[in-house]
Amino acid sequence: MKKYLVIGNPIEHSLSPKLHNYWFKKNNINANYDKKKIKKSEIQEVVSKIKDNKLDGLNVTVPFKSDVIPFLDELSEESRITQSVNTIYMHDKKLIGHNTDIKGFELSLMETQFELKNKSILILGAGGVVPSIIYALEKLGVSKIIISNRTKQKAENLKKNFSNINVVDWGDQPEFDMIINATSLGLSNEDNLGLNFNNIHKEKLFYDVIYNPKETNFLRTGKNLGCKVSNGRMMFIYQAFEAFKLWHKVQPEINEDLINFLDA
Ligand code: ATR
């Protein structure tokens, strides 16, 4: 039986095992997918299990997506530029790190049917997922990416790999067509970004990377303004979809049944 694992800290909330094990069953794949909370000092040991044939693949989540890099032999172009790895596998006796968050974000955007070409995007936050979001947005041909983060220096640091981004002060509200909450504010129902959207008109897209709760205060605000809204659920499903394809060379099905199963 093949074995897969997602590592992170915290990890209790992760729905990856539920999703991958569901797809194993549907596709008659003899495998098991588990989750493990680890410390940074344990990364090397876990990663080496793939080389020792004790594991067949790894997903990596917060906060280790950069920390795993020194233990890998090769990185995909996307992982190298974002310095972020969420999927690991063996190929030709080499440990490869890949980033499927980028494609996951991109495919989730396709579903919103929001036209992004030549649009202005405001990203709130500068944490681990933001380089993947910027990479995808640049590929999709947006005209402007503006980053606003409480700790401004962290946003400025992103310019090393993404020289075209613009950085504004936390609390500033430049014009945008799409706004993305990539902060951890919203995980609690009381969380509020404290922004004032009075001058916002319809036909904007409010996108929250958070998917639990399904509707954050940020998304509720967008909805009340008559804007399009999307949470991070489809990004989560599509990053798993891309990892599944890499590992098993099978395209798993995404449908209402699956979404209801994950919600249950
Ligand atoms: P990390 O920053 O370690 O990569 P993350 O969960 O990926 O962690 O990112 C958390 C994001 O939420 C950061 O952009 C963080 O802002 P700082 O860089 O200033 O820490 C943001 N964030 C968390 N709590 C916040 C708060 N109370 N107000 C504003 N932004 C907050």
XYZ file of N, CA and C and ligand atoms in Angstrom:
823
model
N 0.838 -1.206 0.000
C 0.000 0.000 0.000
C 0.878 1.263 0.000
N 0.537 2.190 -0.882
C 1.324 3.436 -0.921
C 0.919 4.342 0.244
N 1.888 5.155 0.667
C 1.610 6.013 1.822
C 1.925 7.479 1.518
N 0.988 8.331 1.921
C 1.139 9.775 1.726
C 0.871 10.475 3.052
N 1.420 11.691 3.161
C 1.337 12.390 4.442
C 1.333 13.893 4.201
N 0.582 14.609 5.036
C 0.712 16.070 5.042
C 1.333 16.454 6.380
N 2.363 17.313 6.316
C 3.013 17.775 7.538
C 2.792 19.281 7.706
N 2.693 19.707 8.942
C 2.490 21.126 9.242
C 2.385 21.304 10.739
N 2.091 22.513 11.156
C 1.894 22.785 12.579
C 1.179 24.138 12.731
N -0.097 24.177 13.057
C -0.962 23.060 13.445
C -1.374 22.228 12.228
N -1.951 21.044 12.477
C -2.345 20.182 11.364
C -3.742 19.592 11.579
N -4.254 19.700 12.804
C -5.551 19.073 13.132
C -6.632 19.450 12.123
N -6.637 20.716 11.697
C -7.702 21.235 10.836
C -7.608 20.719 9.397
N -6.492 20.102 9.026
C -6.271 19.798 7.607
C -7.288 18.816 7.044
N -7.879 19.179 5.922
C -8.852 18.298 5.256
C -8.189 17.471 4.159
N -6.864 17.600 4.025
C -6.178 16.867 2.953
C -6.362 15.352 3.055
N -6.216 14.736 4.259
C -6.420 13.287 4.327
C -7.820 12.887 3.855
N -8.823 13.635 4.306
C -10.208 13.323 3.938
C -10.375 13.348 2.414
N -9.802 14.358 1.791
C -9.934 14.547 0.346
C -9.175 13.475 -0.437
N -7.898 13.273 -0.107
C -7.100 12.293 -0.856
C -7.615 10.867 -0.652
N -8.008 10.530 0.576
C -8.514 9.171 0.824
C -9.821 8.920 0.071
N -10.629 9.962 -0.069
C -11.881 9.878 -0.850
C -11.542 9.557 -2.313
N -10.562 10.272 -2.844
C -10.179 10.053 -4.243
C -9.519 8.680 -4.428
N -8.780 8.201 -3.425
C -8.177 6.857 -3.530
C -9.285 5.832 -3.752
N -10.318 5.940 -2.932
C -11.436 4.999 -3.029
C -12.096 5.077 -4.395
N -12.400 6.301 -4.801
C -13.089 6.513 -6.085
C -12.288 5.972 -7.260
N -10.969 6.008 -7.157
C -10.106 5.615 -8.272
C -9.432 4.261 -8.064
N -9.927 3.520 -7.059
C -9.366 2.189 -6.754
C -7.852 2.195 -6.618
N -7.357 3.164 -5.885
C -5.908 3.232 -5.650
C -5.643 2.691 -4.244
N -4.721 1.755 -4.161
C -4.416 1.139 -2.873
C -3.397 2.016 -2.134
N -3.899 2.987 -1.391
C -3.012 3.936 -0.719
C -3.703 4.518 0.502
N -2.899 5.102 1.356
C -3.448 5.777 2.532
C -2.762 7.127 2.704
N -3.553 8.110 3.146
C -3.038 9.477 3.315
C -3.303 9.902 4.762
N -2.264 10.330 5.448
C -2.370 10.667 6.870
C -1.865 12.094 7.110
N -2.036 12.588 8.330
C -1.496 13.909 8.662
C -0.604 13.796 9.884
N 0.407 14.654 9.962
C 1.314 14.595 11.106
C 1.779 15.995 11.492
N 1.591 16.309 12.762
C 2.106 17.581 13.278
C 3.572 17.374 13.605
N 4.420 18.216 13.073
C 5.847 18.049 13.347
C 6.482 19.363 13.807
N 7.684 19.241 14.307
C 8.491 20.422 14.641
C 9.451 20.656 13.474
N 9.961 21.859 13.370
C 10.883 22.179 12.278
C 12.072 21.210 12.262
N 12.523 20.828 13.452
C 13.701 19.955 13.551
C 13.444 18.535 13.021
N 12.178 18.210 12.771
C 11.843 16.853 12.301
C 11.674 16.769 10.785
N 11.774 17.913 10.105
C 11.506 17.926 8.658
C 12.406 16.951 7.906
N 13.710 17.033 8.190
C 14.677 16.203 7.440
C 14.332 14.709 7.562
N 14.015 14.307 8.772
C 13.701 12.894 9.022
C 12.475 12.448 8.217
N 11.439 13.290 8.215
C 10.213 12.918 7.485
C 10.477 12.873 5.982
N 11.178 13.884 5.484
C 11.437 13.946 4.043
C 12.275 12.735 3.595
N 13.226 12.323 4.440
C 14.100 11.214 4.048
C 13.339 9.881 3.931
N 12.157 9.828 4.528
C 11.343 8.602 4.427
C 10.923 8.326 2.990
N 10.864 9.360 2.185
C 10.494 9.132 0.769
C 11.654 8.416 0.081
N 12.872 8.850 0.374
C 14.051 8.209 -0.229
C 14.174 6.761 0.235
N 13.765 6.512 1.474
C 13.863 5.158 2.031
C 12.656 4.286 1.680
N 11.815 4.804 0.768
C 10.619 4.055 0.348
C 9.616 3.777 1.467
N 9.672 4.575 2.522
C 8.689 4.384 3.596
C 7.477 5.293 3.379
N 7.661 6.243 2.491
C 6.595 7.175 2.135
C 6.665 7.382 0.625
N 5.500 7.660 0.009
C 5.493 7.851 -1.454
C 5.322 9.303 -1.870
N 4.852 10.115 -0.934
C 4.699 11.532 -1.266
C 4.334 12.325 -0.038
N 4.642 13.613 -0.086
C 4.368 14.501 1.053
C 3.689 15.771 0.578
N 2.716 16.214 1.348
C 2.243 17.593 1.212
C 2.782 18.361 2.408
N 3.064 19.618 2.171
C 3.628 20.465 3.224
C 2.712 21.668 3.392
N 2.362 21.941 4.643
C 1.540 23.128 4.853
C 2.205 24.057 5.868
N 1.483 25.107 6.230
C 1.996 26.150 7.106
C 2.591 25.550 8.372
N 3.745 25.928 8.852
C 4.608 27.016 8.363
C 5.883 26.505 7.679
N 5.844 25.300 7.062
C 7.097 24.679 6.609
C 7.350 24.723 5.098
N 6.546 25.482 4.353
C 6.659 25.421 2.891
C 8.016 25.889 2.358
N 8.690 26.766 3.105
C 10.057 27.166 2.711
C 11.088 26.296 3.414
N 10.780 25.916 4.639
C 11.756 25.174 5.458
C 12.133 23.822 4.869
N 11.267 23.237 4.031
C 11.587 21.913 3.468
C 12.614 22.006 2.348
N 12.760 23.184 1.772
C 13.575 23.324 0.542
C 15.005 22.781 0.669
N 15.734 23.070 1.759
C 17.125 22.577 1.832
C 17.250 21.058 1.773
N 16.169 20.325 2.014
C 16.251 18.865 2.058
C 15.848 18.200 0.735
N 15.631 19.021 -0.293
C 15.183 18.484 -1.583
C 16.320 18.537 -2.603
N 16.223 17.709 -3.655
C 17.270 17.692 -4.683
C 16.983 18.692 -5.799
N 15.695 18.840 -6.122
C 15.338 19.745 -7.225
C 14.035 20.454 -6.936
N 13.924 21.664 -7.477
C 12.682 22.417 -7.322
C 12.098 22.711 -8.694
N 10.774 22.712 -8.774
C 10.140 23.188 -10.010
C 10.398 24.688 -10.084
N 10.237 25.219 -11.266
C 10.424 26.659 -11.489
C 9.527 27.488 -10.546
N 8.263 27.022 -10.406
C 7.308 27.739 -9.549
C 7.758 27.735 -8.087
N 8.288 26.592 -7.633
C 8.740 26.506 -6.237
C 9.964 27.379 -6.010
N 10.829 27.403 -7.025
C 12.065 28.190 -6.881
C 11.726 29.678 -6.756
N 10.867 30.165 -7.617
C 10.573 31.601 -7.600
C 9.768 31.996 -6.361
N 8.857 31.140 -5.949
C 8.045 31.484 -4.768
C 8.709 31.054 -3.463
N 9.786 30.238 -3.583
C 10.428 29.659 -2.392
C 9.384 28.983 -1.503
N 8.528 28.244 -2.158
C 7.426 27.598 -1.460
C 7.143 26.232 -2.090
N 7.158 25.197 -1.269
C 6.910 23.822 -1.732
C 5.753 23.245 -0.931
N 4.741 22.745 -1.629
C 3.654 22.085 -0.890
C 3.488 20.619 -1.290
N 4.230 20.181 -2.331
C 4.103 18.795 -2.799
C 5.483 18.227 -3.116
N 5.764 17.047 -2.543
C 7.083 16.422 -2.744
C 6.892 15.008 -3.293
N 7.736 14.642 -4.256
C 7.687 13.280 -4.803
C 9.072 12.894 -5.314
N 9.233 11.604 -5.592
C 10.510 11.105 -6.131
C 10.414 10.982 -7.640
N 11.457 11.385 -8.319
C 11.509 11.189 -9.768
C 12.960 10.931 -10.139
N 13.227 9.824 -10.811
C 14.608 9.464 -11.170
C 15.537 9.523 -9.959
N 15.087 8.959 -8.862
C 15.868 8.904 -7.617
C 16.181 10.279 -7.023
N 15.444 11.273 -7.490
C 15.644 12.611 -6.927
C 14.370 13.072 -6.225
N 14.563 13.798 -5.124
C 13.415 14.360 -4.404
C 13.058 15.704 -5.026
N 11.845 15.785 -5.559
C 11.428 16.994 -6.258
C 10.412 17.766 -5.419
N 10.599 19.066 -5.319
C 9.631 19.927 -4.639
C 8.832 20.706 -5.658
N 7.515 20.682 -5.490
C 6.656 21.400 -6.427
C 5.676 22.279 -5.647
N 5.130 23.266 -6.321
C 4.167 24.166 -5.696
C 2.853 24.083 -6.474
N 1.865 23.377 -5.911
C 0.574 23.281 -6.614
C -0.428 24.332 -6.106
N 0.006 25.164 -5.149
C -0.885 26.247 -4.683
C -1.144 27.247 -5.805
N -0.124 27.423 -6.660
C -0.247 28.405 -7.741
C -1.376 27.999 -8.686
N -1.280 26.763 -9.175
C -2.309 26.256 -10.087
C -3.657 26.174 -9.362
N -3.618 25.836 -8.071
C -4.847 25.751 -7.283
C -5.552 27.099 -7.233
N -4.770 28.138 -7.014
C -5.335 29.493 -6.963
C -5.883 29.879 -8.343
N -5.079 29.572 -9.377
C -5.457 29.931 -10.747
C -6.779 29.238 -11.150
N -6.881 27.940 -10.885
C -8.093 27.207 -11.266
C -9.305 27.697 -10.473
N -9.074 28.080 -9.210
C -10.196 28.586 -8.410
C -10.681 29.924 -8.976
N -9.754 30.689 -9.537
C -10.150 31.966 -10.145
C -10.965 31.747 -11.407
N -10.592 30.716 -12.182
C -11.336 30.397 -13.411
C -12.813 30.179 -13.060
N -13.034 29.502 -11.940
C -14.415 29.192 -11.553
C -15.230 30.439 -11.234
N -14.562 31.496 -10.806
C -15.314 32.718 -10.480
C -15.749 33.430 -11.759
N -15.114 33.064 -12.890
C -15.385 33.693 -14.191
C -15.159 35.196 -14.160
N -14.283 35.611 -13.288
C -13.952 37.036 -13.199
C -12.795 37.305 -14.156
N -12.974 38.264 -15.036
C -11.928 38.566 -16.024
C -10.796 39.355 -15.338
N -9.592 38.781 -15.363
C -8.492 39.400 -14.603
C -7.526 40.203 -15.455
N -7.583 39.980 -16.752
C -6.616 40.640 -17.619
C -6.710 42.161 -17.465
N -5.547 42.789 -17.283
C -5.449 44.243 -17.126
C -6.183 44.798 -15.908
N -6.391 43.960 -14.917
C -7.070 44.422 -13.711
C -6.059 44.734 -12.606
N -6.533 45.524 -11.650
C -5.718 45.927 -10.513
C -6.094 45.078 -9.296
N -5.087 44.485 -8.657
C -5.372 43.561 -7.559
C -4.728 44.068 -6.267
N -5.511 44.141 -5.227
C -4.993 44.515 -3.901
C -4.933 43.263 -3.029
N -3.721 42.952 -2.559
C -3.551 41.784 -1.685
C -3.299 42.258 -0.266
N -4.089 41.783 0.684
C -3.878 42.082 2.094
C -3.089 40.927 2.690
N -1.889 41.209 3.203
C -1.050 40.161 3.784
C 0.203 39.942 2.962
N 1.211 39.367 3.614
C 2.473 39.080 2.912
C 3.076 37.785 3.443
N 2.215 36.883 3.927
C 2.685 35.620 4.507
C 2.971 34.570 3.449
N 3.093 33.327 3.930
C 3.552 32.213 3.107
C 2.853 31.999 1.774
N 1.559 32.275 1.690
C 0.816 31.945 0.467
C 0.920 33.056 -0.592
N 1.358 34.230 -0.168
C 1.303 35.385 -1.066
C 2.210 35.256 -2.311
N 3.451 34.746 -2.183
C 4.244 34.587 -3.413
C 3.531 33.717 -4.468
N 2.828 32.694 -4.031
C 2.106 31.828 -4.984
C 0.984 32.608 -5.668
N 0.312 33.432 -4.906
C -0.785 34.238 -5.458
C -0.233 35.250 -6.475
N 0.862 35.888 -6.117
C 1.455 36.872 -7.037
C 1.891 36.177 -8.330
N 2.554 35.027 -8.186
C 3.036 34.281 -9.360
C 1.879 33.983 -10.307
N 0.769 33.497 -9.745
C -0.399 33.153 -10.570
C -0.994 34.397 -11.219
N -1.098 35.473 -10.458
C -1.718 36.692 -10.995
C -0.882 37.277 -12.135
N 0.442 37.230 -11.977
C 1.308 37.762 -13.044
C 1.112 36.942 -14.317
N 1.025 35.632 -14.135
C 0.812 34.739 -15.286
C -0.518 35.041 -15.979
N -1.502 35.440 -15.199
C -2.832 35.701 -15.763
C -2.946 37.087 -16.398
N -1.867 37.856 -16.336
C -1.842 39.130 -17.057
C -2.546 40.284 -16.382
N -2.557 40.311 -15.057
C -3.143 41.479 -14.386
C -2.213 42.679 -14.601
N -2.763 43.874 -14.496
C -1.927 45.037 -14.809
C -1.188 45.569 -13.581
N -1.765 45.358 -12.390
C -1.145 45.937 -11.203
C -1.402 45.060 -9.980
N -0.348 44.834 -9.203
C -0.501 44.093 -7.946
C -0.021 44.987 -6.808
N -0.906 45.229 -5.870
C -0.578 46.096 -4.734
C -0.640 45.249 -3.461
N 0.398 45.362 -2.642
C 0.424 44.584 -1.398
C 0.323 45.525 -0.205
N -0.530 45.171 0.728
C -0.655 45.911 1.972
C -0.514 44.922 3.114
N 0.503 45.124 3.935
C 0.711 44.213 5.063
C 1.017 45.000 6.325
N 0.487 44.508 7.446
C 0.704 45.171 8.739
C 2.191 45.451 8.947
N 3.026 44.450 8.713
C 4.475 44.649 8.794
C 4.969 44.968 7.381
N 5.142 46.253 7.120
C 5.400 46.680 5.736
C 6.661 46.044 5.147
N 7.683 45.861 5.994
C 8.948 45.327 5.485
C 8.772 43.955 4.839
N 7.844 43.180 5.366
C 7.607 41.849 4.788
C 7.048 41.961 3.373
N 6.235 42.986 3.151
C 5.709 43.224 1.800
C 6.847 43.700 0.890
N 7.690 44.593 1.424
C 8.836 45.098 0.637
C 9.757 43.936 0.243
N 9.934 42.970 1.137
C 10.823 41.841 0.852
C 10.376 41.045 -0.373
N 9.085 41.069 -0.649
C 8.557 40.311 -1.801
C 9.073 40.875 -3.125
N 9.549 42.111 -3.080
C 10.047 42.746 -4.318
C 11.302 42.065 -4.850
N 12.007 41.342 -3.976
C 13.227 40.644 -4.425
C 12.898 39.682 -5.559
N 11.802 38.974 -5.417
C 11.416 38.006 -6.457
C 10.333 38.509 -7.394
N 9.630 39.555 -6.966
C 8.545 40.098 -7.799
C 8.720 41.613 -7.871
N 9.580 42.038 -8.787
C 10.002 43.448 -8.793
C 8.894 44.402 -9.219
N 7.825 43.879 -9.851
C 6.784 44.780 -10.359
C 5.684 45.113 -9.357
N 5.726 44.503 -8.183
C 4.626 44.756 -7.245
C 4.749 46.156 -6.623
N 3.626 46.652 -6.139
C 3.582 47.939 -5.440
C 3.243 47.669 -3.979
N 3.871 48.419 -3.094
C 3.610 48.224 -1.660
C 3.013 49.505 -1.079
N 1.924 49.354 -0.333
C 1.324 50.517 0.342
C 1.272 50.257 1.843
N 1.002 51.324 2.597
C 0.900 51.176 4.050
C -0.340 50.373 4.422
N -0.265 49.662 5.527
C -1.421 48.942 6.080
C -2.493 49.975 6.424
N -3.694 49.766 5.938
C -4.765 50.746 6.188
C -5.038 51.605 4.971
N -4.070 51.747 4.065
C -4.291 52.492 2.814
C -5.245 51.694 1.929
N -6.075 52.398 1.183
C -7.001 51.682 0.311
C -6.958 52.206 -1.110
N -5.975 51.742 -1.859
C -5.900 52.162 -3.260
C -7.043 51.537 -4.070
N -7.278 52.072 -5.263
C -8.304 51.514 -6.163
C -7.961 50.072 -6.511
N -8.963 49.245 -6.628
C -8.720 47.856 -7.046
C -9.930 47.297 -7.775
N -9.687 46.242 -8.569
C -10.784 45.486 -9.189
C -11.056 44.216 -8.394
N -9.973 43.691 -7.822
C -10.115 42.480 -7.017
C -9.323 42.679 -5.730
N -9.882 42.265 -4.603
C -9.169 42.353 -3.324
C -9.089 40.951 -2.719
N -7.895 40.609 -2.239
C -7.667 39.263 -1.694
C -7.271 39.373 -0.231
N -7.983 38.674 0.628
C -7.530 38.591 2.012
C -6.607 37.382 2.145
N -5.326 37.655 2.313
C -4.351 36.573 2.516
C -3.742 36.692 3.910
N -4.432 37.396 4.804
C -3.997 37.436 6.202
C -4.718 36.310 6.935
N -4.325 36.085 8.169
C -5.031 35.068 8.950
C -6.228 35.684 9.678
N -6.506 36.945 9.421
C -7.660 37.603 10.048
C -8.940 37.156 9.367
N -9.803 36.504 10.142
C -11.021 35.960 9.555
C -11.226 34.531 10.027
N -10.146 33.943 10.529
C -10.245 32.572 11.044
C -11.215 32.525 12.225
N -11.229 33.634 13.004
C -12.224 33.756 14.070
C -13.357 34.622 13.560
N -14.576 34.271 13.964
C -15.727 35.019 13.459
C -15.715 36.492 13.847
N -15.052 36.817 14.978
C -15.029 38.227 15.420
C -13.989 39.034 14.649
N -13.078 38.369 13.950
C -11.991 39.084 13.275
C -12.521 40.089 12.258
N -11.920 41.259 12.280
C -12.310 42.285 11.332
C -11.082 43.017 10.826
N -11.003 43.207 9.534
C -9.820 43.878 8.970
C -9.841 45.377 9.236
N -10.972 45.889 9.643
C -11.059 47.312 9.985
C -10.922 48.234 8.797
N -11.215 47.735 7.607
C -11.133 48.599 6.431
C -12.511 49.191 6.135
N -12.494 50.314 5.451
C -13.743 50.994 5.138
C -13.973 50.922 3.629
N -15.010 50.210 3.237
C -15.236 49.984 1.803
C -16.400 50.818 1.257
N -16.699 51.943 1.913
C -17.873 52.726 1.515
C -17.880 53.142 0.053
N -16.679 53.343 -0.491
C -16.634 53.838 -1.872
C -16.502 52.730 -2.912
N -16.685 51.517 -2.449
C -16.541 50.388 -3.374
C -17.847 50.151 -4.116
N -17.712 49.908 -5.424
C -18.914 49.631 -6.211
C -18.966 48.160 -6.559
N -20.090 47.784 -7.127
C -20.251 46.382 -7.549
C -19.153 45.999 -8.535
N -19.349 44.858 -9.139
C -18.427 44.269 -10.134
C -16.956 44.154 -9.698
N -16.723 44.207 -8.376
C -15.390 43.858 -7.857
C -15.450 42.390 -7.415
N -14.267 41.804 -7.232
C -14.221 40.452 -6.663
C -13.521 40.493 -5.303
N -14.208 39.967 -4.302
C -13.612 39.792 -2.966
C -13.240 38.315 -2.828
N -11.959 38.041 -2.616
C -11.482 36.651 -2.527
C -10.794 36.457 -1.184
N -11.242 35.471 -0.436
C -10.594 35.183 0.847
C -9.906 33.826 0.752
N -8.647 33.778 1.109
C -7.923 32.504 1.071
C -8.468 31.552 2.137
N -9.036 32.120 3.195
C -9.628 31.317 4.273
C -10.884 30.603 3.753
N -11.061 29.317 4.132
C -12.302 28.642 3.736
C -13.068 28.085 4.927
N -12.510 28.251 6.114
C -13.234 27.863 7.320
C -13.024 28.941 8.378
N -14.003 29.771 8.680
C -15.403 29.742 8.259
C -15.591 30.039 6.764
N -16.698 29.522 6.236
C -17.000 29.697 4.807
C -17.157 31.158 4.419
N -17.792 31.909 5.326
C -17.985 33.327 5.023
C -17.380 34.174 6.132
N -16.226 34.756 5.853
C -15.577 35.638 6.826
C -16.283 37.003 6.800
N -15.981 37.828 7.788
C -16.536 39.195 7.775
C -16.154 39.922 6.499
N -14.942 39.657 6.036
C -14.434 40.273 4.807
C -15.345 39.910 3.616
N -15.683 38.627 3.495
C -16.539 38.203 2.375
C -17.969 38.717 2.549
N -18.417 38.772 3.806
C -19.771 39.275 4.052
C -19.866 40.729 3.613
N -18.806 41.487 3.887
C -18.782 42.891 3.473
C -18.882 42.986 1.954
N -18.091 42.165 1.257
C -18.121 42.186 -0.203
C -19.504 41.849 -0.738
N -20.098 40.833 -0.136
C -21.421 40.388 -0.572
C -22.465 41.491 -0.365
N -22.400 42.152 0.803
C -23.357 43.222 1.084
C -23.202 44.400 0.131
N -22.009 44.548 -0.424
C -21.785 45.631 -1.398
C -22.230 45.209 -2.801
N -22.667 43.964 -2.925
C -23.113 43.482 -4.240
C -21.966 42.984 -5.100
N -20.796 42.772 -4.484
C -19.639 42.304 -5.258
C -19.647 40.788 -5.349
N -18.840 40.268 -6.291
C -18.640 38.816 -6.361
C -17.762 38.399 -5.193
N -18.001 37.234 -4.625
C -17.139 36.762 -3.534
C -16.724 35.311 -3.770
N -15.541 34.971 -3.252
C -15.086 33.587 -3.321
C -14.228 33.294 -2.112
N -14.471 32.150 -1.471
C -13.566 31.765 -0.388
C -12.491 30.833 -0.934
N -11.596 30.352 -0.046
C -10.434 29.584 -0.518
C -10.686 28.090 -0.696
N -11.970 27.671 -0.607
C -12.229 26.231 -0.673
C -11.788 25.606 -1.996
N -12.110 26.271 -3.112
C -11.740 25.677 -4.397
C -10.226 25.709 -4.611
N -9.559 26.705 -4.036
C -8.088 26.727 -4.121
C -7.524 25.505 -3.399
N -8.094 25.228 -2.223
C -7.649 24.053 -1.463
C -7.884 22.781 -2.268
N -9.075 22.645 -2.844
C -9.400 21.418 -3.600
C -8.495 21.295 -4.835
N -8.288 22.391 -5.523
C -7.481 22.315 -6.747
C -5.987 22.099 -6.484
N -5.469 22.604 -5.347
C -4.055 22.306 -5.079
C -3.886 20.811 -4.819
N -4.905 20.204 -4.177
C -4.873 18.758 -3.931
C -5.035 17.990 -5.247
N -5.909 18.480 -6.098
C -6.152 17.897 -7.432
C -4.840 17.832 -8.230
N -4.083 18.920 -8.182
C -2.809 18.976 -8.918
C -1.779 18.032 -8.303
N -1.752 17.935 -6.971
C -0.817 17.012 -6.309
C -1.198 15.571 -6.653
N -2.493 15.282 -6.653
C -2.988 13.940 -6.961
C -2.566 13.527 -8.373
N -2.699 14.446 -9.310
C -2.311 14.163 -10.703
C -0.812 13.861 -10.799
N -0.011 14.638 -10.063
C 1.442 14.434 -10.082
C 1.812 13.053 -9.533
N 1.189 12.679 -8.433
C 1.541 11.433 -7.756
C 0.999 10.197 -8.461
N -0.254 10.280 -8.944
C -0.933 9.061 -9.419
C -1.198 9.048 -10.914
N -0.868 10.140 -11.604
C -1.132 10.245 -13.046
C -2.606 9.970 -13.365
N -3.452 10.369 -12.448
C -4.905 10.201 -12.617
C -5.543 11.546 -12.299
N -6.565 11.894 -13.082
C -7.263 13.148 -12.807
C -8.504 12.857 -11.969
N -8.496 13.233 -10.678
C -9.656 12.916 -9.842
C -10.835 13.827 -10.174
N -12.021 13.343 -9.837
C -13.212 14.125 -10.172
C -13.536 15.140 -9.071
N -13.933 16.333 -9.506
C -14.407 17.351 -8.559
C -15.870 17.617 -8.904
N -16.750 17.304 -7.979
C -18.175 17.542 -8.250
C -18.894 17.891 -6.940
N -20.204 18.098 -7.041
C -21.011 18.484 -5.878
C -20.881 17.472 -4.726
N -20.879 16.177 -5.093
C -20.782 15.123 -4.067
C -19.528 15.309 -3.223
N -18.433 15.583 -3.917
C -17.152 15.755 -3.225
C -17.209 16.969 -2.297
N -17.757 18.066 -2.810
C -17.816 19.295 -2.018
C -18.702 19.090 -0.784
N -19.835 18.413 -0.972
C -20.725 18.115 0.167
C -20.037 17.200 1.174
N -19.276 16.238 0.648
C -18.554 15.306 1.527
C -17.532 16.066 2.383
N -16.840 17.016 1.765
C -15.845 17.794 2.521
C -16.508 18.685 3.557
N -17.671 19.213 3.219
C -18.391 20.117 4.119
C -18.983 19.377 5.323
N -19.274 18.089 5.104
C -20.011 17.327 6.144
C -19.166 17.141 7.404
P 3.640 34.036 8.165
O 3.586 35.538 8.224
O 4.432 33.406 9.273
O 3.988 33.495 6.811
P 0.957 33.507 7.573
O -0.129 32.840 8.356
O 1.315 32.982 6.252
O 2.190 33.550 8.509
O 0.626 35.049 7.382
C -0.120 35.744 8.281
C -0.501 37.069 7.623
O -1.582 37.623 8.343
C 0.638 38.074 7.664
O 0.565 38.874 6.521
C 0.293 38.863 8.936
O 0.807 40.165 8.980
P 2.278 40.449 9.615
O 3.248 40.139 8.540
O 2.247 41.879 9.991
O 2.396 39.527 10.804
C -1.208 38.908 8.827
N -1.857 39.152 10.117
C -1.981 38.284 11.146
N -2.641 38.862 12.168
C -2.932 40.126 11.777
C -3.596 41.242 12.391
N -4.113 41.150 13.623
N -3.721 42.387 11.678
C -3.221 42.481 10.438
N -2.590 41.480 9.808
C -2.441 40.316 10.463
